[in-house]
PDB file of C-alpha atoms in Angstrom:
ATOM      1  CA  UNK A1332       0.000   0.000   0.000  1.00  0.00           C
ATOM      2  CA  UNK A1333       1.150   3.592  -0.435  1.00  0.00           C
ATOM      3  CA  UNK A1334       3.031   5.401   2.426  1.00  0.00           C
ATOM      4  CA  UNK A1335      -0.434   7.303   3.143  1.00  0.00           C
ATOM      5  CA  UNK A1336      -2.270   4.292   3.987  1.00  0.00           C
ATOM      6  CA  UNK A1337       0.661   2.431   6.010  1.00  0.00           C
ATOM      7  CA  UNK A1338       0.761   5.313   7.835  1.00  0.00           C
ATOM      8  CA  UNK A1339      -2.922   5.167   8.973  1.00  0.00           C
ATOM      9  CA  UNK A1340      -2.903   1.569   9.716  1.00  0.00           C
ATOM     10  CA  UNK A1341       0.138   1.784  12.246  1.00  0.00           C
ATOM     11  CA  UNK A1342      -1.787   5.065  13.954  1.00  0.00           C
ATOM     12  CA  UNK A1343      -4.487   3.278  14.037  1.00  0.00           C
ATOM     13  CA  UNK A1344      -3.127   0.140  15.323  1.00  0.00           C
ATOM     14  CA  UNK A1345      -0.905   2.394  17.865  1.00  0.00           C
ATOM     15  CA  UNK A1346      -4.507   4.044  18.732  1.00  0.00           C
ATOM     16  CA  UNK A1347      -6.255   0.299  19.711  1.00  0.00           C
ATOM     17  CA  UNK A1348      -3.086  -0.712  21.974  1.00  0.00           C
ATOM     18  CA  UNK A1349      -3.727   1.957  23.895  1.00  0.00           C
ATOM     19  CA  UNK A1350      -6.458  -0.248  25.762  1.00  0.00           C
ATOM     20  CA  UNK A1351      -4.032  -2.596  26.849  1.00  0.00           C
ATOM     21  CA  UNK A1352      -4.258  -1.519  30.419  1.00  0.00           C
ATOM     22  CA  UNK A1353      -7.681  -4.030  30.020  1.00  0.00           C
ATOM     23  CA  UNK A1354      -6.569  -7.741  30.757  1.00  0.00           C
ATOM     24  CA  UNK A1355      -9.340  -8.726  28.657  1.00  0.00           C
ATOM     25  CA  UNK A1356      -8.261  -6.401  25.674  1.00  0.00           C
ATOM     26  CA  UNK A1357      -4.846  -7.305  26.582  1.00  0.00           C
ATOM     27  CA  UNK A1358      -5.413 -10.773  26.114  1.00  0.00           C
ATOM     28  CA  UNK A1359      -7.320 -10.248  22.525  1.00  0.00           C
ATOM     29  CA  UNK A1360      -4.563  -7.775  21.294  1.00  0.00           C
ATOM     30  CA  UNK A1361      -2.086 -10.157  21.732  1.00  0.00           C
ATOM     31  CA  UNK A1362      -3.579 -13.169  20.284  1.00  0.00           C
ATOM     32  CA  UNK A1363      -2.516 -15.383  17.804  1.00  0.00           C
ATOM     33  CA  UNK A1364      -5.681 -15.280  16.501  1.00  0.00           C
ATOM     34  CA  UNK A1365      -5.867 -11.791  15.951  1.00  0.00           C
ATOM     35  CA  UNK A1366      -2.008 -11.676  14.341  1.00  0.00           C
ATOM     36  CA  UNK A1367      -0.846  -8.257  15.969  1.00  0.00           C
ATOM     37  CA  UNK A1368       2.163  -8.868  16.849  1.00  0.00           C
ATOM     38  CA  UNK A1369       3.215 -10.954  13.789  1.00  0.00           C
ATOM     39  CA  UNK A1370       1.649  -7.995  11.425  1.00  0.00           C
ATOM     40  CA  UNK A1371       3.873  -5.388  13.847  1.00  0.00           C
ATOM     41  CA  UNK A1372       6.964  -7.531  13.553  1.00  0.00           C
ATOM     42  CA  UNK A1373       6.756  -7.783   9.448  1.00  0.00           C
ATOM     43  CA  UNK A1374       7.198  -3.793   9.317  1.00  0.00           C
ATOM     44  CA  UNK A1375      10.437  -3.817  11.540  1.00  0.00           C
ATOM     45  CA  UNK A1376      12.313  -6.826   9.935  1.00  0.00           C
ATOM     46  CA  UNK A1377      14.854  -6.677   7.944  1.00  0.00           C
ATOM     47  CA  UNK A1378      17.304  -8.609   5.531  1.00  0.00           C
ATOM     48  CA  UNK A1379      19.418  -9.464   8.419  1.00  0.00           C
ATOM     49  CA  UNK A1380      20.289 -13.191   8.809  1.00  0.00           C
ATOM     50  CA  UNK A1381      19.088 -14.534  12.347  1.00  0.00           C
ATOM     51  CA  UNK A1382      20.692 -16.962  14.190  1.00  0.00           C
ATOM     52  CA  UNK A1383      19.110 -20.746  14.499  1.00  0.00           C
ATOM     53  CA  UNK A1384      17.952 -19.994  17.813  1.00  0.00           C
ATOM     54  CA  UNK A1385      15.587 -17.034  16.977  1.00  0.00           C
ATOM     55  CA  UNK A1386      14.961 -18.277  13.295  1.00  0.00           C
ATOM     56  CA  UNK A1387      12.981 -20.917  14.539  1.00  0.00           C
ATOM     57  CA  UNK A1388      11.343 -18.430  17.194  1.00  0.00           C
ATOM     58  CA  UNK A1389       9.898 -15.800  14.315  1.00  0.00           C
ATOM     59  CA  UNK A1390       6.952 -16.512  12.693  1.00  0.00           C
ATOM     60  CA  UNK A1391       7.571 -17.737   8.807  1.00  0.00           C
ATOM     61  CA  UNK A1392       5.356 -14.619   7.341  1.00  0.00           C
ATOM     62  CA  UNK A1393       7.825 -12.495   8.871  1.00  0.00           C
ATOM     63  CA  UNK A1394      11.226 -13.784   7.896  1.00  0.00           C
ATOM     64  CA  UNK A1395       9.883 -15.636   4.478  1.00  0.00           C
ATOM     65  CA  UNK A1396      11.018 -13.013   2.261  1.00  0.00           C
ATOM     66  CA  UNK A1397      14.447 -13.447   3.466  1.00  0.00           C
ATOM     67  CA  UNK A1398      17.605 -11.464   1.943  1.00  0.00           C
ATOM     68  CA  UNK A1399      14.726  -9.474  -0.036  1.00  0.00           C
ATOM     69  CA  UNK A1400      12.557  -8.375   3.086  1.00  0.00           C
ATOM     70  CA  UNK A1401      13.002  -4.248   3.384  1.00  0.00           C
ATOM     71  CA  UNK A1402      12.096  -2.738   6.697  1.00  0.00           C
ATOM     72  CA  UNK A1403       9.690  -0.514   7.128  1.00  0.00           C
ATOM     73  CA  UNK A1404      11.433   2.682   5.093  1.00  0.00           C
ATOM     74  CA  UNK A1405       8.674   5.467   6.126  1.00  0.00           C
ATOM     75  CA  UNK A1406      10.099   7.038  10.078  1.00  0.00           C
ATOM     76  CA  UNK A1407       6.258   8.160  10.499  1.00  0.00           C
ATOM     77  CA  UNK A1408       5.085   4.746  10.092  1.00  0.00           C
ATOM     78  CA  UNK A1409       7.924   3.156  11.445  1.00  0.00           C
ATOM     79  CA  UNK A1410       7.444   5.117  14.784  1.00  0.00           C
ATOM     80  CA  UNK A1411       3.824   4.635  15.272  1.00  0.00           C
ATOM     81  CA  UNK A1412       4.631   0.341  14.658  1.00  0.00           C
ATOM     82  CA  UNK A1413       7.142   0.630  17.486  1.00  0.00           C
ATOM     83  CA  UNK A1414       4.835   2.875  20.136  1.00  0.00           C
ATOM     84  CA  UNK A1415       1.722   0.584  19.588  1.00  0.00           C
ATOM     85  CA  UNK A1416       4.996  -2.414  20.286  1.00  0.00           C
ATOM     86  CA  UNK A1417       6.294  -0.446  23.792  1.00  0.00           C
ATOM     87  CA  UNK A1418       2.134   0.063  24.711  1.00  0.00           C
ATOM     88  CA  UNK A1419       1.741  -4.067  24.430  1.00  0.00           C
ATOM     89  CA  UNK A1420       5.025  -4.165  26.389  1.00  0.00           C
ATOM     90  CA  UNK A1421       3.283  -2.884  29.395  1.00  0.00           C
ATOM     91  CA  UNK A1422       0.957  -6.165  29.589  1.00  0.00           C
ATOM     92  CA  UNK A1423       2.585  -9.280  30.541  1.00  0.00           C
ATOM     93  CA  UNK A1424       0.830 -11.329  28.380  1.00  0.00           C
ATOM     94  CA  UNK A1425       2.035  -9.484  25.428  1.00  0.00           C
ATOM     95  CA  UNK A1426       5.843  -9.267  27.079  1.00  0.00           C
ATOM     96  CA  UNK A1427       5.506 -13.431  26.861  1.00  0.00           C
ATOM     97  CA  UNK A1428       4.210 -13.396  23.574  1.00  0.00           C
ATOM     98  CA  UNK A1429       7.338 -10.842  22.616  1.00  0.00           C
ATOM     99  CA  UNK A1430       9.310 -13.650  23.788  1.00  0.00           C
ATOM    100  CA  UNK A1431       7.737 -16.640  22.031  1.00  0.00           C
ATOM    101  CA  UNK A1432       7.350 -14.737  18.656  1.00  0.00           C
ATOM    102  CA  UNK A1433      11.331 -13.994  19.065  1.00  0.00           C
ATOM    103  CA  UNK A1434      10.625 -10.065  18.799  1.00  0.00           C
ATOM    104  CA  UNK A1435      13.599  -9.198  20.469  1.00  0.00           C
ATOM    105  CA  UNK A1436      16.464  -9.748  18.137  1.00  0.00           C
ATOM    106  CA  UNK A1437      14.445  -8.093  15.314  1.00  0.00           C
ATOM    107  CA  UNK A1438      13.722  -4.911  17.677  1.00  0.00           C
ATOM    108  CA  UNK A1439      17.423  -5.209  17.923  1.00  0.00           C
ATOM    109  CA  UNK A1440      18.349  -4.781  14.490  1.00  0.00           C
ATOM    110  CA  UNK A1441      15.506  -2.084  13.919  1.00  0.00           C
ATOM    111  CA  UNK A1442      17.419  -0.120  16.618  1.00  0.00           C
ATOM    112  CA  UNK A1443      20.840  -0.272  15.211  1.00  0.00           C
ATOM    113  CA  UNK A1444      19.597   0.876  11.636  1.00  0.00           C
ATOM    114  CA  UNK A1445      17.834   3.821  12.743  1.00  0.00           C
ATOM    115  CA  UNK A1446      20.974   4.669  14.962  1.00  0.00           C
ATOM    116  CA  UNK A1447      22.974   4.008  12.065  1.00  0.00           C
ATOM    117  CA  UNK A1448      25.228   1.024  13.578  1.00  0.00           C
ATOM    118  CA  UNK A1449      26.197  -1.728  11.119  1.00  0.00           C
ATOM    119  CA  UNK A1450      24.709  -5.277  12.783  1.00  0.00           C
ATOM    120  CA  UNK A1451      28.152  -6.416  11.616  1.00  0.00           C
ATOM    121  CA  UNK A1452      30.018  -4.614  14.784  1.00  0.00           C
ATOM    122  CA  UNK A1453      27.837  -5.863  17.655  1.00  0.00           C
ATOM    123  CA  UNK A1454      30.225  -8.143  19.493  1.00  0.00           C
ATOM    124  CA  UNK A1455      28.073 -10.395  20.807  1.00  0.00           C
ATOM    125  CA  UNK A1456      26.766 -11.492  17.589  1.00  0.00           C
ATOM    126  CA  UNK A1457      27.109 -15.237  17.538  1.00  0.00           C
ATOM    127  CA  UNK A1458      25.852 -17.136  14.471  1.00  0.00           C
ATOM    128  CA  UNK A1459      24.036 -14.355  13.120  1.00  0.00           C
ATOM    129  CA  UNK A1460      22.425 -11.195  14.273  1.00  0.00           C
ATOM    130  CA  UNK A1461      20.333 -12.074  16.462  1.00  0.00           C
ATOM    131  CA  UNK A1462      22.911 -12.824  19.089  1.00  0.00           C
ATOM    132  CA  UNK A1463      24.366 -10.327  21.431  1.00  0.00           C
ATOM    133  CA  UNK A1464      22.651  -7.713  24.408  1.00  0.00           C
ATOM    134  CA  UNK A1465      19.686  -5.657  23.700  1.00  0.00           C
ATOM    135  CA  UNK A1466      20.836  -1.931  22.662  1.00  0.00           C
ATOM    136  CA  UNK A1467      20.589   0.232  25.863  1.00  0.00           C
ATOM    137  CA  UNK A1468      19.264   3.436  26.421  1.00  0.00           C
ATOM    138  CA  UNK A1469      21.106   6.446  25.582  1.00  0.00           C
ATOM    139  CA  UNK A1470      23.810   8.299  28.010  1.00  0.00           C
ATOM    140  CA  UNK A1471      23.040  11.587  29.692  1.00  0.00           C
ATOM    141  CA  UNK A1472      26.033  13.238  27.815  1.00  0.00           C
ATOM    142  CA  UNK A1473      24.439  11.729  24.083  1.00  0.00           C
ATOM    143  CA  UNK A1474      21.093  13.529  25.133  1.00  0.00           C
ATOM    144  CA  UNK A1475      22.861  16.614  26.156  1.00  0.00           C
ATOM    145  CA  UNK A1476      24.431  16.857  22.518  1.00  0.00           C
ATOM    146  CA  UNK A1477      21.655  15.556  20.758  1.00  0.00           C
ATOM    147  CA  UNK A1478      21.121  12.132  18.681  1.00  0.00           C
ATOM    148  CA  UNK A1479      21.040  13.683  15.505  1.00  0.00           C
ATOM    149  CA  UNK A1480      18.183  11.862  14.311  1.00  0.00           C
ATOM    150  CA  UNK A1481      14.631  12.993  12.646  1.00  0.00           C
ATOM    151  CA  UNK A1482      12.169  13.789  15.184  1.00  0.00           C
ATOM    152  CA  UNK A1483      10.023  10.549  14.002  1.00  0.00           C
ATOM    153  CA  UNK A1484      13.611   8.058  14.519  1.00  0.00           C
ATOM    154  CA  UNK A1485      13.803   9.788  18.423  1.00  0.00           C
ATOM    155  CA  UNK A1486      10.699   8.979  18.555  1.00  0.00           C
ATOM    156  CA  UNK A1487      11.018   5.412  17.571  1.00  0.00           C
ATOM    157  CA  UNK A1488      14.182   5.227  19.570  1.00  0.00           C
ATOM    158  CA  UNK A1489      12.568   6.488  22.444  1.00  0.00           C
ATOM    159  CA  UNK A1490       9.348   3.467  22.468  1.00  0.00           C
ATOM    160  CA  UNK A1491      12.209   0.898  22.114  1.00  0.00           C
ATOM    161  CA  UNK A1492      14.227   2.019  25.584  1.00  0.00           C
ATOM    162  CA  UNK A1493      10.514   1.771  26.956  1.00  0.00           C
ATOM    163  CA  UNK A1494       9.976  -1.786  25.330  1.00  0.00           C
ATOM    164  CA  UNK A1495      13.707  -2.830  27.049  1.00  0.00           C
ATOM    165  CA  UNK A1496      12.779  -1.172  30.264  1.00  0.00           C
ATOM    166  CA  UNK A1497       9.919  -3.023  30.819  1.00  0.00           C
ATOM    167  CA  UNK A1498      12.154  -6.303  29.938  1.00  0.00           C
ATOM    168  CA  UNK A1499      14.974  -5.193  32.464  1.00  0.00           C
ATOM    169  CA  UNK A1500      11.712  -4.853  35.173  1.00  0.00           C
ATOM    170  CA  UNK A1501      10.230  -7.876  34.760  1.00  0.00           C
ATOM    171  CA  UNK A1502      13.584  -9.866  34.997  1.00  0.00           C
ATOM    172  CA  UNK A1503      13.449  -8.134  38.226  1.00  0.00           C
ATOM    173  CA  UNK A1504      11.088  -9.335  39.077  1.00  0.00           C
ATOM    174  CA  UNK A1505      11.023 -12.528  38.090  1.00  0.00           C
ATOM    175  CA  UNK A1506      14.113 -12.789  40.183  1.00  0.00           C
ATOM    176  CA  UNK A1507      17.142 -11.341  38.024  1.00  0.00           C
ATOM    177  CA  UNK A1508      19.530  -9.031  39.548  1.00  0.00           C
ATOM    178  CA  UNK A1509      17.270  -6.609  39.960  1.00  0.00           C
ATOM    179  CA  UNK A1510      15.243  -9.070  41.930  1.00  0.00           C
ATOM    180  CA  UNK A1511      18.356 -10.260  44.096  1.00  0.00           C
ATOM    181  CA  UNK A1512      19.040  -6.756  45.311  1.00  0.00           C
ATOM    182  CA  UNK A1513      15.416  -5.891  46.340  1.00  0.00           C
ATOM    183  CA  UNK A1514      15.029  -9.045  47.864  1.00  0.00           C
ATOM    184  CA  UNK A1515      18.381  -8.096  50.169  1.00  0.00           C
ATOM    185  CA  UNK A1516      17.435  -4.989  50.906  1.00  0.00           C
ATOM    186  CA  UNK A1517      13.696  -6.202  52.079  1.00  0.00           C
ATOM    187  CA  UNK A1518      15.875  -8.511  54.055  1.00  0.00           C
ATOM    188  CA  UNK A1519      17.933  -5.745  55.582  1.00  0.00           C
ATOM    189  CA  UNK A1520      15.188  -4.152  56.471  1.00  0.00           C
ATOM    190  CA  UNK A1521      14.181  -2.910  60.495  1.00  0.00           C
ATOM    191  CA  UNK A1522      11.745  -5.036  62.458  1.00  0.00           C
ATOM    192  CA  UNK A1523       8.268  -3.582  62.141  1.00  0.00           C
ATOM    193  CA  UNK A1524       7.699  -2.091  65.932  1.00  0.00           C
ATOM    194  CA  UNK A1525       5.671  -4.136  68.572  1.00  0.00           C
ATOM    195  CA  UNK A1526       2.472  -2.562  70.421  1.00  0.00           C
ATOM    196  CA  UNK A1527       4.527  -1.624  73.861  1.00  0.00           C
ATOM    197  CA  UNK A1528       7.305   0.102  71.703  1.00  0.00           C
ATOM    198  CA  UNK A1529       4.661   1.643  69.882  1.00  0.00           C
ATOM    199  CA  UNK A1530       3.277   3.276  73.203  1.00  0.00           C
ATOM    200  CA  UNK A1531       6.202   3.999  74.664  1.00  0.00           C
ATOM    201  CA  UNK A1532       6.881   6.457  71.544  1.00  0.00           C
ATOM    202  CA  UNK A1533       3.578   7.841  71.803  1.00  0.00           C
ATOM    203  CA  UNK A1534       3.809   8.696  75.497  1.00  0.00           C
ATOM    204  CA  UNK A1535       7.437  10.101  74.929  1.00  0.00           C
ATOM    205  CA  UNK A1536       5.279  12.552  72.233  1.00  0.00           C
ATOM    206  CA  UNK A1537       2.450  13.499  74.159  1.00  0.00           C
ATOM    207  CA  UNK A1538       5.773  14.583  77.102  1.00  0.00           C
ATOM    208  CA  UNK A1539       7.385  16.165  74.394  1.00  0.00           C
ATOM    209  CA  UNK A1540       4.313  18.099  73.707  1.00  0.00           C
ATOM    210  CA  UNK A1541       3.160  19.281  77.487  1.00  0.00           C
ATOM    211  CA  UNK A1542       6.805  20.003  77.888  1.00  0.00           C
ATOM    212  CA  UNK A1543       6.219  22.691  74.876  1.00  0.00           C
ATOM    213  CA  UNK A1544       3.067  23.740  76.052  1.00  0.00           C
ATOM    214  CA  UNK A1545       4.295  24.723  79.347  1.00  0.00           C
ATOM    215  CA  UNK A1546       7.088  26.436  78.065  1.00  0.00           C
ATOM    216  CA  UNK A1547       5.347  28.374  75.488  1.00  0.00           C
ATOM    217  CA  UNK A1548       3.612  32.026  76.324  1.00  0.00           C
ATOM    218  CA  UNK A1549       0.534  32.451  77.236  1.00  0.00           C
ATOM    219  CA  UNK A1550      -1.647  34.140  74.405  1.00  0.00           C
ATOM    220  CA  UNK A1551      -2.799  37.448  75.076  1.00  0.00           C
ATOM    221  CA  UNK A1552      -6.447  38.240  75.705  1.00  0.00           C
ATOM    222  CA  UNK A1553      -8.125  40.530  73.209  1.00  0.00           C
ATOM    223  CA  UNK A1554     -10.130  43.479  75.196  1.00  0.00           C
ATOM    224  CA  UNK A1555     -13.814  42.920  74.888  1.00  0.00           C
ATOM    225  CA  UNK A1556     -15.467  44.763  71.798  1.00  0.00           C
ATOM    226  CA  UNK A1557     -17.369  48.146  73.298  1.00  0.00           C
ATOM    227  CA  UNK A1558     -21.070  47.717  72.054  1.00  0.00           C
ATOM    228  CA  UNK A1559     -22.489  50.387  69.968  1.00  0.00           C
ATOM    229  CA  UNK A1560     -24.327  53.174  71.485  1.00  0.00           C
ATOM    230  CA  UNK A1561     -27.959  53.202  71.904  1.00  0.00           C
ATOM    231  CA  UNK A1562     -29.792  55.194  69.225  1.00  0.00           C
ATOM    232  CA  UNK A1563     -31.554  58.066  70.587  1.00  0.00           C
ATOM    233  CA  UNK A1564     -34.446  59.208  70.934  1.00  0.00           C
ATOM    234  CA  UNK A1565     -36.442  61.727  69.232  1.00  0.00           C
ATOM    235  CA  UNK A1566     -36.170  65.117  71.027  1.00  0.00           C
ATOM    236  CA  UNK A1567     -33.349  63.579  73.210  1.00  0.00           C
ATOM    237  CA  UNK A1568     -29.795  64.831  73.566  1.00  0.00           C
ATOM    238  CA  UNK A1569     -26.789  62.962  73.467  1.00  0.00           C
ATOM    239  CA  UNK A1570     -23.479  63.253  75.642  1.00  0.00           C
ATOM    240  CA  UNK A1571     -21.725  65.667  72.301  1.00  0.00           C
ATOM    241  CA  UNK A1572     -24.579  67.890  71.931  1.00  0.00           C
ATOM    242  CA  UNK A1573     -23.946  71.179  72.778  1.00  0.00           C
ATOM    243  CA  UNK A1574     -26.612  73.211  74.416  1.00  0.00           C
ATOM    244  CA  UNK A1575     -26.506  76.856  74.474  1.00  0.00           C
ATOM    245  CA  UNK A1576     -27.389  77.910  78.551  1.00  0.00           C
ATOM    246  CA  UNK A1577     -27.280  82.074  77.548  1.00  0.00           C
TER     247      UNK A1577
END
């Protein structure tokens, strides 16, 4: 389809993931039945060679067009394909089906073309490209001098640190090492206090507060308001009239 119409799909398939916060929704939108995922993953593959690992993971409509499969070229639609991705991410039943689909290495990929990193160099590449770490978030200092990339690519960039951030928080809590060090420092943690200690701090406040009291001045008394004079009576005079005795 033209670029016109692939860009309203994607916004309008970023638009319905917005009601994954639903576990019923969540559960439709990530379906194999429905094919969302799948149809997301076809617009960010590319002609990269995956290792056997995640070859066998990916879905054959993605990958079947092989050494001739172009990634999504359009930023616009591009971006709105990986911001419907990072709003599944924030379901856990879409997270696992990330996993079984083998999203991960492809996201991967997507991520180093837009930053304009050859696959090639990634280090931990074993087999193919799918190997290696996910690609982190940016440094403070890159921010600071800007990623010189279209507003659409930061954009993009920008939903896939939110898709790997919600990866790094569920290993943590599925018991990674993020997990390890909360569950020290729960372990580290202070007794909760008993009933009599409890008390005892209470009474030590309400001391600490008589102690105050007593200590403080006494507030001054305001003088009683003077009522208004009575009105007077016709023919009457009043204390400030004058009367002439001559």
């Amino acid at each position: 389809p033209s670029v016109v119409r692939r860009r309203g799909i994607a916004g309008m398939l970023r638009n319905c993931s917005f009601v994954v916060d639903q576990p019923d929704k969540a559960k439709f939108l990530a379906s194999r039945e429905l094919g969302l995922i799948t149809a997301l993953m076809f617009r960010i593959a590319g002609p990269e060679p995956l290792d056997a690992d995640d070859a066998a993971l990916v879905p054959p409509s993605v990958v079947k067009l092989r050494d001739a499969k172009v990634r999504e070229p359009d930023p616009l639609t591009r971006q709105y394909v990986l911001e419907a991705l990072a709003l599944l991410a924030s379901a856990r039943v879409a997270r696992e089906e990330f996993r079984a689909l083998g999203l991960y290495p492809l996201l991967k990929l997507c991520h180093y073309q837009i930053e304009g990193i050859d696959w090639r160099d990634d280090e931990g590449a074993a087999g193919g490209a799918g190997g290696g770490g996910m690609v982190g978030a940016r440094l403070p200092e890159d921010e600071e001098e800007g990623s010189g990339l279209s507003p659409e690519d930061d954009a993009a960039c920008e939903a896939i640190n939110k898709i790997v951030d919600f990866i790094m928080r569920e290993e943590a809590e599925d018991g990674g090492e993020g997990g390890k060090a909360g569950a020290a420092a729960i372990e580290d943690a202070p007794e909760p206090a008993t009933e009599e200690e409890e008390a005892a701090a209470a009474a030590r406040m309400a001391r600490r507060r008589g102690h105050s009291s007593a200590l403080a001045p006494e507030p001054e008394t305001a003088a009683p308001p003077v009522p208004p004079a009575a009105p007077k009576a016709e023919g009457e005079l009043g204390d400030d009239d004058m009367v002439d005795v001559d």
